[in-house]
CSV table of N, CA and C in Angstrom, one decimal:
chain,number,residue,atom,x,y,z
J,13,UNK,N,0.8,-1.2,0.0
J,13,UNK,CA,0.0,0.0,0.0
J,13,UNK,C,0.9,1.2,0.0
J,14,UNK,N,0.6,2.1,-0.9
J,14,UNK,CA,1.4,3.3,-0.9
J,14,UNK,C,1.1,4.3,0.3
J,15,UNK,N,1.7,5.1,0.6
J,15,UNK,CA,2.0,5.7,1.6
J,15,UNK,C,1.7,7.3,1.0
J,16,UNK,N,1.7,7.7,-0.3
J,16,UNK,CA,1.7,8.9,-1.0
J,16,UNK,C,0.5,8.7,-2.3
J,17,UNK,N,-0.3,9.7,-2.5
J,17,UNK,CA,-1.6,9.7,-3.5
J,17,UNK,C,-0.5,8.9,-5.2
J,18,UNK,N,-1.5,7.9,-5.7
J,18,UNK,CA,-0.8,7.1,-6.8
J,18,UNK,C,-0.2,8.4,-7.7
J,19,UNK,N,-0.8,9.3,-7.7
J,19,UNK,CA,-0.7,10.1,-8.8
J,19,UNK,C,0.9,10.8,-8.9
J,20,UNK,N,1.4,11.2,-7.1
J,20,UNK,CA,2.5,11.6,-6.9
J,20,UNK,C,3.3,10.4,-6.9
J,21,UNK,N,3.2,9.2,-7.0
J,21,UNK,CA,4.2,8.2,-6.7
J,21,UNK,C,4.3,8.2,-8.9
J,22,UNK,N,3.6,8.4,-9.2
J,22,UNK,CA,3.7,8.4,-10.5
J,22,UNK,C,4.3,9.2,-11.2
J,23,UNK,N,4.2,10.6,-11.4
J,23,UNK,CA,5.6,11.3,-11.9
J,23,UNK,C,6.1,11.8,-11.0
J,24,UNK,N,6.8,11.6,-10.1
J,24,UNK,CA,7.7,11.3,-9.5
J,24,UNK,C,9.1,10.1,-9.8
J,25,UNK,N,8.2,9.1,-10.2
J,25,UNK,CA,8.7,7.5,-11.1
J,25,UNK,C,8.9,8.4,-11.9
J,26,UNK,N,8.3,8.7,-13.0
J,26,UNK,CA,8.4,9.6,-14.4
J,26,UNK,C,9.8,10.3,-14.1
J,27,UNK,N,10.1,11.8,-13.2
J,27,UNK,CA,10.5,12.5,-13.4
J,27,UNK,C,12.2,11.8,-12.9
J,28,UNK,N,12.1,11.1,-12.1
J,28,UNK,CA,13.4,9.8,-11.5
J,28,UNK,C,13.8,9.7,-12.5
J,29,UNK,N,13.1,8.5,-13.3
J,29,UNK,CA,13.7,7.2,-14.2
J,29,UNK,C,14.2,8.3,-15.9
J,30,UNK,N,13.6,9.1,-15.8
J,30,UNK,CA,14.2,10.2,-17.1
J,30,UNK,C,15.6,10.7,-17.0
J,31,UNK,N,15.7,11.4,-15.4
J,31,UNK,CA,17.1,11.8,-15.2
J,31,UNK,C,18.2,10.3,-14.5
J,32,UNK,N,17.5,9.4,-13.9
J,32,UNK,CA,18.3,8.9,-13.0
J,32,UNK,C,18.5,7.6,-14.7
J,33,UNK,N,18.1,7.3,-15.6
J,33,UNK,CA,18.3,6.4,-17.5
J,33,UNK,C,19.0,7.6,-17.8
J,34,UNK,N,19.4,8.2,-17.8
J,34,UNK,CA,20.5,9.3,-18.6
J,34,UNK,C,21.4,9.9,-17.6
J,35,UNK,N,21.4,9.7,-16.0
J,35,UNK,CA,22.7,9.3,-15.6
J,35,UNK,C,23.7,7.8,-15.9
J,36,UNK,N,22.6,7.2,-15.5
J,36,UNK,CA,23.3,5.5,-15.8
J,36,UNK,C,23.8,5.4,-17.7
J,37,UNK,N,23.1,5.9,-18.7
J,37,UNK,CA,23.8,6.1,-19.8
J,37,UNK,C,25.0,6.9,-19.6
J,38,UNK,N,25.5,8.0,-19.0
J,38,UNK,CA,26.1,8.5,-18.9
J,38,UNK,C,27.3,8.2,-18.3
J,39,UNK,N,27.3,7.2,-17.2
J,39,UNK,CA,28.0,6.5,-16.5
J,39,UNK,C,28.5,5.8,-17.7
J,40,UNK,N,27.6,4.7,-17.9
J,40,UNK,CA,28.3,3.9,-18.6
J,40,UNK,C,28.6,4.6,-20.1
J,41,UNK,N,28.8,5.5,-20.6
J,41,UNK,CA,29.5,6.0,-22.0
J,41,UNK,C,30.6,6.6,-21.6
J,42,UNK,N,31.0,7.7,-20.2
J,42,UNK,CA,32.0,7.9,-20.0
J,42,UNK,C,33.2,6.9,-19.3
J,43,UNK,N,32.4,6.2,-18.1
J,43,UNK,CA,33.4,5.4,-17.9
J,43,UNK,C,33.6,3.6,-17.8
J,44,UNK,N,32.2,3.5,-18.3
J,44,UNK,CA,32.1,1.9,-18.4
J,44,UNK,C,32.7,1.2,-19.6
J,45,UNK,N,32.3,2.0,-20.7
J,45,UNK,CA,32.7,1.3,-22.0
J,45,UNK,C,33.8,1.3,-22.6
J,46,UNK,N,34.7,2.0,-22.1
J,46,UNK,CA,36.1,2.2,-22.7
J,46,UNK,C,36.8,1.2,-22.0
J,47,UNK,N,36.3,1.1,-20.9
J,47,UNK,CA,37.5,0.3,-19.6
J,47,UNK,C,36.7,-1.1,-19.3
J,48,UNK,N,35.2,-1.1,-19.5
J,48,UNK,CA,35.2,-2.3,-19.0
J,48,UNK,C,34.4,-3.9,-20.2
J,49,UNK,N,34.0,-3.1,-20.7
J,49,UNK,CA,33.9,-3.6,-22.4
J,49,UNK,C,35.0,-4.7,-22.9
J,50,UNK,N,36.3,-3.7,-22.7
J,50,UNK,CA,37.3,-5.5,-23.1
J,50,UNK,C,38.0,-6.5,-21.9
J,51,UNK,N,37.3,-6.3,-20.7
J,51,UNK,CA,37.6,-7.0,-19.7
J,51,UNK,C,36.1,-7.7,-19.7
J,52,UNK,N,35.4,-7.9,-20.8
J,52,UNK,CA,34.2,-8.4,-21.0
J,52,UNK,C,34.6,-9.6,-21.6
J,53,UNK,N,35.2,-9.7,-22.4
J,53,UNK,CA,35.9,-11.1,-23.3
J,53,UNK,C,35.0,-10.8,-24.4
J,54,UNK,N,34.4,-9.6,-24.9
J,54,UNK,CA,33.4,-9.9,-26.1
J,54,UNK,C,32.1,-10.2,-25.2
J,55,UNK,N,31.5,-10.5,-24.2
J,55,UNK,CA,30.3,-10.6,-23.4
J,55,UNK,C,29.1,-9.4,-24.0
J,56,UNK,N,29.4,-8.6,-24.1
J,56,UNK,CA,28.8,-7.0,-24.5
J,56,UNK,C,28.6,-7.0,-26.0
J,57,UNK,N,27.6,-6.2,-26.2
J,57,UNK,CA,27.3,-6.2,-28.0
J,57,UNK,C,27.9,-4.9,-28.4
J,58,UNK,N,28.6,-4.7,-29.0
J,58,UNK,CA,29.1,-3.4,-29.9
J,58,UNK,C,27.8,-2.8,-30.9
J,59,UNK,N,27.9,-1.6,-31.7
J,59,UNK,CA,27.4,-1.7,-32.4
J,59,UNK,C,27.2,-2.2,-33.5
J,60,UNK,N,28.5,-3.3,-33.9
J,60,UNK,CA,28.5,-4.1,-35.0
J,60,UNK,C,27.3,-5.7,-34.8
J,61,UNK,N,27.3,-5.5,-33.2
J,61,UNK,CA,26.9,-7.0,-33.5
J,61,UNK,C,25.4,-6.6,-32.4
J,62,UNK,N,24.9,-5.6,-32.8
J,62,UNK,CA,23.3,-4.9,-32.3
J,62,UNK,C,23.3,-4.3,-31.4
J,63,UNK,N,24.4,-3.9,-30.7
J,63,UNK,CA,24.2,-2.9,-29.8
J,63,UNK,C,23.2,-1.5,-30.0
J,64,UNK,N,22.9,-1.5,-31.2
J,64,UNK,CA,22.2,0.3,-31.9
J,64,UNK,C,20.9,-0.3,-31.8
J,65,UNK,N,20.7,-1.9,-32.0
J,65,UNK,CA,19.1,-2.2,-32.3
J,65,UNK,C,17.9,-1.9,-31.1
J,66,UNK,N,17.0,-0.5,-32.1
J,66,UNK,CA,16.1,-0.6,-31.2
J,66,UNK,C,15.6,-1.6,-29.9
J,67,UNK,N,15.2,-2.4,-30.1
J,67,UNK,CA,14.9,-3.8,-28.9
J,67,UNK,C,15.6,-3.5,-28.5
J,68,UNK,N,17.0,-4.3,-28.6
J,68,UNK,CA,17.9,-4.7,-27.2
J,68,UNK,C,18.4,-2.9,-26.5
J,69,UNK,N,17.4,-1.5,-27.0
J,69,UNK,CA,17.9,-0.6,-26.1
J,69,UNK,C,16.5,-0.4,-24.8
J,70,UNK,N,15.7,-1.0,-26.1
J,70,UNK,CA,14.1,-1.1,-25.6
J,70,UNK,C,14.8,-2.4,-23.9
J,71,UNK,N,15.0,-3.2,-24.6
J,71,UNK,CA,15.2,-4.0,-23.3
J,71,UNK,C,16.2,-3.4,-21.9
J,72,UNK,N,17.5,-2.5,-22.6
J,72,UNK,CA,18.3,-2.2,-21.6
J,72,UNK,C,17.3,-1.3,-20.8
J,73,UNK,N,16.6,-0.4,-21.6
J,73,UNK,CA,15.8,0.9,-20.7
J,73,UNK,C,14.6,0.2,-19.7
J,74,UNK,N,13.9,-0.8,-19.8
J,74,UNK,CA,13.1,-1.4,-19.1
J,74,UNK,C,13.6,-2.5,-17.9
J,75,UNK,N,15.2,-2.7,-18.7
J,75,UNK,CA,15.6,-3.6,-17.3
J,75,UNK,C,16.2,-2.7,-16.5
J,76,UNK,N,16.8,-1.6,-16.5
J,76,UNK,CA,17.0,-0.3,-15.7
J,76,UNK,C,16.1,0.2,-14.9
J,77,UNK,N,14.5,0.2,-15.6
J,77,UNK,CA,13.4,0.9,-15.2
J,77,UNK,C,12.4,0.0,-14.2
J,78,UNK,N,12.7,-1.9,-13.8
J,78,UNK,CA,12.4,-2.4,-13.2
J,78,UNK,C,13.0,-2.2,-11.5
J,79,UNK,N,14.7,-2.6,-11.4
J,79,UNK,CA,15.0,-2.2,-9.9
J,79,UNK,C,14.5,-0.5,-9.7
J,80,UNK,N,14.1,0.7,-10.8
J,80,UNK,CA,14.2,1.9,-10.1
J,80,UNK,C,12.9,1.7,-9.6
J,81,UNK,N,11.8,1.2,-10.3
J,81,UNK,CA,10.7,1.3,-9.7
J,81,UNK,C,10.2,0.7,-8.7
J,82,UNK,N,10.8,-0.5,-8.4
J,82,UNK,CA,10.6,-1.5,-6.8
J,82,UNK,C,11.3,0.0,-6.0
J,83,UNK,N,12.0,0.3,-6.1
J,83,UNK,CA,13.1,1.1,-5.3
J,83,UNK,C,12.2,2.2,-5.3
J,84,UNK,N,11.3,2.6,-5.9
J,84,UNK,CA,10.3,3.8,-6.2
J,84,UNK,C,9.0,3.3,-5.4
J,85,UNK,N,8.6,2.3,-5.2
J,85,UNK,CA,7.7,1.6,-4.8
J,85,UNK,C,7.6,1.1,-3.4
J,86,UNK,N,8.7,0.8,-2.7
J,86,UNK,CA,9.2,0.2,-1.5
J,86,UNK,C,9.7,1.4,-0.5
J,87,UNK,N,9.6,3.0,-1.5
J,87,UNK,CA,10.1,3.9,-0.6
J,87,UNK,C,9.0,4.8,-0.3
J,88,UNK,N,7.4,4.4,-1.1
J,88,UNK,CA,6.5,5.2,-0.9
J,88,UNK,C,5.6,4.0,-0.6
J,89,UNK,N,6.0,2.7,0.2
J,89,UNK,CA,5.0,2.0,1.0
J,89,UNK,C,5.6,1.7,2.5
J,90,UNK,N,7.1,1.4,2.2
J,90,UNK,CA,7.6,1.1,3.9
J,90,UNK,C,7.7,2.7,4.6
J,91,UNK,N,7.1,2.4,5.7
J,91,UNK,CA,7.1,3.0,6.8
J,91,UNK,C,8.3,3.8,7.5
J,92,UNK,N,9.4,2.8,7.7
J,92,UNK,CA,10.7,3.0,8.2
J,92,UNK,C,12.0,2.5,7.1
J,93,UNK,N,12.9,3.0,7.1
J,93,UNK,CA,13.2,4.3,8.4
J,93,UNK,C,12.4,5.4,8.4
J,94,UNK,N,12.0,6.0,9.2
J,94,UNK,CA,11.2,7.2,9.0
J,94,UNK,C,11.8,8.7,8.0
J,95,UNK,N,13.3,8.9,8.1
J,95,UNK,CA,13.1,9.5,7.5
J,95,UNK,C,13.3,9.5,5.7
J,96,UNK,N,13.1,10.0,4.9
J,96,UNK,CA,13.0,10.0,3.2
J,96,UNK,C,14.2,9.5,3.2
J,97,UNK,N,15.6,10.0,3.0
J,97,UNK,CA,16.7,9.9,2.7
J,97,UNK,C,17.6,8.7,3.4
J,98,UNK,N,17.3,8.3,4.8
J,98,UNK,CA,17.5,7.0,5.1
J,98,UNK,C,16.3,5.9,4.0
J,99,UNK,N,15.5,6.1,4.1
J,99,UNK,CA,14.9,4.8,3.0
J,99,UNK,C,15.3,5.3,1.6
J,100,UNK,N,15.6,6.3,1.8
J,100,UNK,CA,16.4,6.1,0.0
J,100,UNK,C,17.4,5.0,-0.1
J,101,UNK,N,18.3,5.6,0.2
J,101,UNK,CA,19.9,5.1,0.5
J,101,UNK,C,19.2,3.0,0.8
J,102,UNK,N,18.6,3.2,1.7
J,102,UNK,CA,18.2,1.9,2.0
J,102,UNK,C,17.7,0.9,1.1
J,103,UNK,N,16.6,1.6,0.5
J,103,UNK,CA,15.7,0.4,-0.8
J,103,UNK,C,16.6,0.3,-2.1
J,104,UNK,N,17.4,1.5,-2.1
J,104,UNK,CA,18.3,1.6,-3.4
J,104,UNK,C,19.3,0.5,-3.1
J,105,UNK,N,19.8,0.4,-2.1
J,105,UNK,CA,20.7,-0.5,-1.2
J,105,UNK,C,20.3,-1.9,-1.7
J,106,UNK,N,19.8,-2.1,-1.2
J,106,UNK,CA,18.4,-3.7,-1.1
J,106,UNK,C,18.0,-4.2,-2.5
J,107,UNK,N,17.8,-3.3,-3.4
J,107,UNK,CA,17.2,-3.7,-4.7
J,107,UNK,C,18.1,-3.5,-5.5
J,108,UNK,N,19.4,-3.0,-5.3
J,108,UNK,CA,21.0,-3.0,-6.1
J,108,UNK,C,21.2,-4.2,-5.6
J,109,UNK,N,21.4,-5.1,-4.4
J,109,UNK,CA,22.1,-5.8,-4.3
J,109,UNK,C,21.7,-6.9,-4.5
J,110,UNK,N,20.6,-7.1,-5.2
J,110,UNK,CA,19.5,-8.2,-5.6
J,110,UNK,C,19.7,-8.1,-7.4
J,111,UNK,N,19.6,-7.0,-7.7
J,111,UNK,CA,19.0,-6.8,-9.0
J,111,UNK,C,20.3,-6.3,-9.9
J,112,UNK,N,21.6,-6.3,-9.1
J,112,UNK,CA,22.8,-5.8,-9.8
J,112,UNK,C,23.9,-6.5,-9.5
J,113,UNK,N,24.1,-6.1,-7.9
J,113,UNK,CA,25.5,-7.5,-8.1
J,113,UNK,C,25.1,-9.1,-7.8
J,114,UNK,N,23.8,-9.3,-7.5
J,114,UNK,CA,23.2,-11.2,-7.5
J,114,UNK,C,23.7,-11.2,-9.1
J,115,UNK,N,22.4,-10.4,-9.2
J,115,UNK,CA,22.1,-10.9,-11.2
J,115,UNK,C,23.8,-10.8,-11.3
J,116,UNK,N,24.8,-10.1,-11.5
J,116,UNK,CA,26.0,-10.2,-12.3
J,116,UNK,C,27.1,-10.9,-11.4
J,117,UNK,N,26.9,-11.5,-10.3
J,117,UNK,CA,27.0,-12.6,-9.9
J,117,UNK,C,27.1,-13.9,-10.3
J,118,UNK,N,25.6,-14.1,-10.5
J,118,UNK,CA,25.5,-15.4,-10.8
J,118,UNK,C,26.0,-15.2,-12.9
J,119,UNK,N,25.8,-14.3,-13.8
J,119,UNK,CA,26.8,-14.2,-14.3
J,119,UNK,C,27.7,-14.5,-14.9
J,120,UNK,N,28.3,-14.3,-14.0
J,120,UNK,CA,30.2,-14.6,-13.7
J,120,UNK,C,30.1,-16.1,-13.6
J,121,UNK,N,29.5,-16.7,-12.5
J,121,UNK,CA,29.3,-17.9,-11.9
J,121,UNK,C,28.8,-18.7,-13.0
J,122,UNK,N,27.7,-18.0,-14.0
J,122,UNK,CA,27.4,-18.8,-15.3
J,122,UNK,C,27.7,-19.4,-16.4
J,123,UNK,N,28.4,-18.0,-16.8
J,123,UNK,CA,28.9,-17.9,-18.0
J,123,UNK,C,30.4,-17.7,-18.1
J,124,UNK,N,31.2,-17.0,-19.2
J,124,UNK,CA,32.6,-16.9,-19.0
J,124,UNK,C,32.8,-15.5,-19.2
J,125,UNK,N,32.6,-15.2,-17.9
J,125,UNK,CA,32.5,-13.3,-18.0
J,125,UNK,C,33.2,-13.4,-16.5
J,126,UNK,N,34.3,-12.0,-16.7
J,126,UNK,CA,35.4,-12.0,-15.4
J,126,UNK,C,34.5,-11.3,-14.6
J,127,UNK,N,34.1,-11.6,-13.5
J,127,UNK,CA,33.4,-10.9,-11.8
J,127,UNK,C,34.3,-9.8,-12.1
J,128,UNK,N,35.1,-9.2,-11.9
J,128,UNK,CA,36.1,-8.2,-11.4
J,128,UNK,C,35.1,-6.9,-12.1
J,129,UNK,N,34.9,-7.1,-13.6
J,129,UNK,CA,34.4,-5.6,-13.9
J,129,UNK,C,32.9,-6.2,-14.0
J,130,UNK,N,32.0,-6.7,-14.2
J,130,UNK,CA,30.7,-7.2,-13.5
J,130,UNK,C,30.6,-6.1,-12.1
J,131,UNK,N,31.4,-6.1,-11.1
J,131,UNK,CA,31.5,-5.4,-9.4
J,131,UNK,C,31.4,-4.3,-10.0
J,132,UNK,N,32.3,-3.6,-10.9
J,132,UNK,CA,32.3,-2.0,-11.1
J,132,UNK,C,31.3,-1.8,-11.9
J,133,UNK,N,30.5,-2.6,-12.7
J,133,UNK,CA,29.2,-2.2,-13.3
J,133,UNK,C,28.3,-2.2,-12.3
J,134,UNK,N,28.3,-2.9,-11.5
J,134,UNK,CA,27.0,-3.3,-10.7
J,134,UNK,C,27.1,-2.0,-9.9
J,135,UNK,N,28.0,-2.0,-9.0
J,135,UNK,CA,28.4,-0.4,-8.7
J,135,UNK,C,28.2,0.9,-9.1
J,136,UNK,N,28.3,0.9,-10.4
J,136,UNK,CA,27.6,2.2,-11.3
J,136,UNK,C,26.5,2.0,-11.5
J,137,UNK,N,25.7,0.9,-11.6
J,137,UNK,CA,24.5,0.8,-11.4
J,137,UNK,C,23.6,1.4,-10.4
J,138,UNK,N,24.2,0.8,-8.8
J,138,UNK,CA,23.7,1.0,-7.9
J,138,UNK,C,23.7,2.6,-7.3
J,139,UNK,N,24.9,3.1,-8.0
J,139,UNK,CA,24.8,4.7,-7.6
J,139,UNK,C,23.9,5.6,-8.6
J,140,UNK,N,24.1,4.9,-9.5
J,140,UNK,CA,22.7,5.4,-10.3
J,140,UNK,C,21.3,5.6,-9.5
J,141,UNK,N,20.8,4.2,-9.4
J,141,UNK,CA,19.8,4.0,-8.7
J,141,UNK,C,19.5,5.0,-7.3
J,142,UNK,N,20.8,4.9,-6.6
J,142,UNK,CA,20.8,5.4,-5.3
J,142,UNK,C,20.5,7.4,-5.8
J,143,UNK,N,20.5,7.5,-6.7
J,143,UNK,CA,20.5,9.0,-7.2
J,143,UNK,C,19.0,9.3,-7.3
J,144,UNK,N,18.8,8.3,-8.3
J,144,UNK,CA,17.1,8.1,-8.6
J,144,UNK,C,16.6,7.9,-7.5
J,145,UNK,N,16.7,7.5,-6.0
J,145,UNK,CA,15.9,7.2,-5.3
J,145,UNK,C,15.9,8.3,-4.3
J,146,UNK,N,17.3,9.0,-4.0
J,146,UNK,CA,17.3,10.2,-3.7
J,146,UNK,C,16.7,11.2,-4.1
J,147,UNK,N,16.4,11.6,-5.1
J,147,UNK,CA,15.8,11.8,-5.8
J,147,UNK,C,14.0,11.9,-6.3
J,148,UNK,N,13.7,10.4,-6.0
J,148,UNK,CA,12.1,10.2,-5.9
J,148,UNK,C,11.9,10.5,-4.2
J,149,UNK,N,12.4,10.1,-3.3
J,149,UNK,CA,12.8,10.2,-1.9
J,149,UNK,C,12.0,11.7,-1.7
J,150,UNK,N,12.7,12.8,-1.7
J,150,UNK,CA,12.3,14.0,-1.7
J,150,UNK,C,11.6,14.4,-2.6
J,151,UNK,N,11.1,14.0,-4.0
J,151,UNK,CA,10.0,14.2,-4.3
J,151,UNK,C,8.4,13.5,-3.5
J,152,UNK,N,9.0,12.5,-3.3
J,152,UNK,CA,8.0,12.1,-2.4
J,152,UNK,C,7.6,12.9,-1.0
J,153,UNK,N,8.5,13.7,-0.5
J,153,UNK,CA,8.6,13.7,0.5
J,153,UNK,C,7.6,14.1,1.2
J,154,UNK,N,7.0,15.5,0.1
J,154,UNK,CA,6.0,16.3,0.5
J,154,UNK,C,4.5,15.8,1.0
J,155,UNK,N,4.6,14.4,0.5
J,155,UNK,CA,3.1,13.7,0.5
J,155,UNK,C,3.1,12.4,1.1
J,156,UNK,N,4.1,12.2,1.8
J,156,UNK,CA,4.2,11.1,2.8
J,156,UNK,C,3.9,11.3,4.1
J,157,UNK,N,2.9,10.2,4.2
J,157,UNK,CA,1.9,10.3,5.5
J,157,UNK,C,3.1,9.6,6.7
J,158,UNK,N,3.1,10.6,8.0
J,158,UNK,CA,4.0,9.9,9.4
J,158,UNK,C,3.0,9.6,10.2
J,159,UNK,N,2.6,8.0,10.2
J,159,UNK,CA,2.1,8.1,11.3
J,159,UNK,C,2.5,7.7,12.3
């Protein structure tokens, strides 16, 4: 059960995942892809081999937009911590380490992809997230019921 009227939990999500998908692009164009792309073994698609194809950006943007919204969702229904900015930091915490370094975890563990830069993506992920949730956090703030 949300804690703030659907409408504010809604662009709010909106106004997050627009800036917090064009930090995480940004992340990863300035410092993911130069450095950690050939510590991939080839794991990663270039644009030769469909990295440009609509879908697979359709897919990266919606697997982005899944942990931001649990993380959007979990901070406008739990209660505690009480205040915004501790449950930011927290749910961002919690649904990075499920949905960033498990997933590129198991991975590593799966496939033949080195853990070492897997950790620093998952990492730029999660501070992504952790932005976007700071972010929805204080937008939310204004309409979160203490009881």
């Amino acid at each position: 059960m949300l804690n703030i009227p659907a409408g504010r939990f809604i662009w709010t999500f909106i106004v997050a995942f627009l800036i917090t998908s064009n930090i995480n692009w940004g992340i990863a164009e300035i410092l993911l892809n130069d450095w950690a792309m050939p510590r991939f073994d080839g794991f990663m698609r270039t644009m030769d081999s469909g990295g440009a194809d609509p879908f697979n950006i359709l897919k990266m943007t919606v697997g982005f937009g899944i942990p931001l919204f649990v993380t959007a969702w979990l901070q406008a229904s739990l209660p505690k911590p009480a205040g915004w900015l501790a449950r930011a930091i927290v749910t961002a915490t919690l649904v990075s380490f499920g949905a960033f370094y498990g997933t590129y975890t198991f991975i590593s563990g799966w496939g033949n992809v080195n853990w070492w830069p897997l950790m620093v993506t998952a990492t730029c992920d999660w501070v992504s997230i952790l932005i976007g949730a700071v972010l929805i956090g204080r937008l939310q703030e204004g309409g979160y019921r203490h009881d």
